[in-house]
């Protein structure tokens, strides 16, 4: 529906509320009005299928709202000082009415948000949701993902327990390896040589003020852009019987069709989250002890893929590789110009095969390479006269990049996949590889970061 029609529809709703002055119809008109500021009056029926978006963008937005509410409640009792942070959390856990539940909901929503935003990115990629003028929103989405990770990371330190202290110590040391700005960012964040009062104060300010403000701004822009881009992506409708035109897109009114679905998802999410938070409280280990690191000292779980890479490559290479992958993900809309397959999961049958092949190769190759590097391959020993930056940095980095290029080219040449389909295969390889590295980091690394079997 055009903006003009949508405005007149909104006016009609307000007018209707004036003609029925009882409170319920007025409240309903106000609520409808609010909904129609966020959504268009009608949406394509295809976009309403659960199995298209899985509600992941909406779930992420709801989690962000829950985080805002519980975060403000936590601020009433939290004390950002090295002497009192831990005891203020203990006090909240034991003395404050519903304090433990609020903290747990905040903790689990934050972790779940990383998962839902990541899955939303996968959904958008696999349905080609960045095509037909949606490149800007793809970029905004990537910035949102980075902000969500940064919010999680800065919140990690606040309880000031052993887990927080050492995860952030490892995390900031990873950060300092980022070529160019890494050292300065890490110095700025820590406000000193190590994690201490300066770091806690900085992390707190960034966590409760800077990142939420940026998230609200960018999320608002993200939603507005979805509407501006003509709603979410969808497949082109089939051709008419004479094969000359496209059939008309079936549209349904936002109220009640979309709103009902959003309501069901919201109630289900809040119920599951509240129950989970009741039965699985947010962790709180003993007070941070800067002189006693745990063994192994691990970063937060979402950084363990990166920490795993560091075990196999020189730190500079282990930071350049994800940097190259992230830049390539940003550039996807400019590389994949195929538009006919928008809204179709995995593009086509060939695309599906490429996705399966990419995922299969990664599942076979990544654990194998980790094992080989752990027990057999030793580049610095093989190339003793070369500096380690080259033997353990440049060599594995170039080999990895050549492997990725090889996968893409063989999909294009051997499987005759088009650019978009080959990209689906390469992307699946990279994502499955990264998830596997993260799983290995979480479950299969024990004391001194040696490989172990968890059970
Ligand atoms: C806080 C994080 C985010 C929130 C709250 C959010 C929310 C949403 C919502 C509600 C939609 C409408 C459709 C749907 O529900 O799937 C959407 C669409 C979209 N999002 Fe996100 N998003 C976030 C992060 C991301 C990320 C990480 C990306 C990718 C890099 C991304 C890219 C897009 C694009 C391109 C669309 C349009 C998709 C289409 O037309 O099919 N978003 N987002």
CSV table of C-alpha atoms and ligand atoms in Angstrom, one decimal, residues 52-53 55-58 60-61 64 113 117 120-121 123-124 127 129-130 134 137-142 144-145 148 215 219 222-223 226 231-233, ligand 1:
chain,number,residue,atom,x,y,z
A,52,UNK,CA,10.6,-17.8,6.1
A,53,UNK,CA,12.0,-15.4,8.9
A,55,UNK,CA,10.7,-14.4,13.6
A,56,UNK,CA,14.4,-14.0,14.3
A,57,UNK,CA,14.6,-10.2,13.7
A,58,UNK,CA,11.6,-9.6,16.0
A,60,UNK,CA,16.2,-10.1,18.6
A,61,UNK,CA,14.4,-6.8,19.0
A,64,UNK,CA,17.0,-6.1,23.3
A,113,UNK,CA,20.6,-12.3,21.6
A,117,UNK,CA,21.2,-12.2,15.8
A,120,UNK,CA,19.0,-13.8,11.7
A,121,UNK,CA,22.1,-13.0,9.7
A,123,UNK,CA,18.4,-16.4,7.4
A,124,UNK,CA,19.0,-13.1,5.6
A,127,UNK,CA,17.2,-16.0,1.5
A,129,UNK,CA,17.6,-10.7,1.9
A,130,UNK,CA,20.4,-8.3,1.1
A,134,UNK,CA,18.9,-3.9,0.8
A,137,UNK,CA,20.5,-2.6,5.7
A,138,UNK,CA,22.9,-5.6,5.4
A,139,UNK,CA,25.8,-3.3,6.5
A,140,UNK,CA,23.7,-1.8,9.3
A,141,UNK,CA,22.9,-5.3,10.4
A,142,UNK,CA,26.6,-6.2,10.6
A,144,UNK,CA,24.4,-4.2,15.0
A,145,UNK,CA,25.9,-7.7,15.3
A,148,UNK,CA,25.6,-6.8,20.3
A,215,UNK,CA,21.9,0.1,19.5
A,219,UNK,CA,17.9,-0.6,15.4
A,222,UNK,CA,17.3,-0.8,10.6
A,223,UNK,CA,13.5,-1.2,11.1
A,226,UNK,CA,13.1,-2.5,6.1
A,231,UNK,CA,9.2,-4.7,3.3
A,232,UNK,CA,11.1,-7.9,3.8
A,233,UNK,CA,12.4,-9.8,0.8
B,1,LIG,C1,20.1,-6.2,17.1
B,1,LIG,C2,20.2,-6.9,15.9
B,1,LIG,C3,19.1,-7.0,14.9
B,1,LIG,C4,17.7,-6.8,15.0
B,1,LIG,C5,16.9,-6.4,16.2
B,1,LIG,C6,17.2,-6.9,13.6
B,1,LIG,C7,15.8,-6.9,13.3
B,1,LIG,C8,15.3,-7.1,12.1
B,1,LIG,C9,13.9,-7.2,11.8
B,1,LIG,C10,12.8,-7.2,12.8
B,1,LIG,C11,13.8,-7.4,10.5
B,1,LIG,C12,12.5,-7.7,9.7
B,1,LIG,C13,12.4,-9.2,9.2
B,1,LIG,C14,12.8,-10.3,10.1
B,1,LIG,O1,12.3,-10.3,11.3
B,1,LIG,O2,13.6,-11.1,9.8
B,1,LIG,C15,15.1,-7.4,9.9
B,1,LIG,C16,15.4,-7.5,8.6
B,1,LIG,C17,16.7,-7.4,8.0
B,1,LIG,N1,17.8,-7.5,8.7
B,1,LIG,FE1,18.0,-7.4,10.7
B,1,LIG,N2,18.2,-7.2,12.8
B,1,LIG,C18,19.4,-7.3,13.5
B,1,LIG,C19,20.6,-7.6,13.0
B,1,LIG,C20,20.9,-7.9,11.6
B,1,LIG,C21,22.1,-8.5,11.1
B,1,LIG,C22,23.3,-8.9,11.9
B,1,LIG,C23,22.0,-8.5,9.7
B,1,LIG,C24,23.0,-9.0,8.7
B,1,LIG,C25,24.2,-8.7,8.6
B,1,LIG,C26,20.7,-7.9,9.4
B,1,LIG,C27,20.2,-7.7,8.1
B,1,LIG,C28,18.9,-7.5,7.8
B,1,LIG,C29,18.4,-7.3,6.5
B,1,LIG,C30,19.2,-7.2,5.2
B,1,LIG,C31,17.0,-7.3,6.6
B,1,LIG,C32,16.0,-7.3,5.5
B,1,LIG,C33,15.8,-8.8,5.2
B,1,LIG,C34,14.8,-9.1,4.1
B,1,LIG,O3,14.3,-8.2,3.4
B,1,LIG,O4,14.5,-10.3,4.0
B,1,LIG,N3,20.0,-7.6,10.6
B,1,LIG,N4,16.0,-7.2,10.9
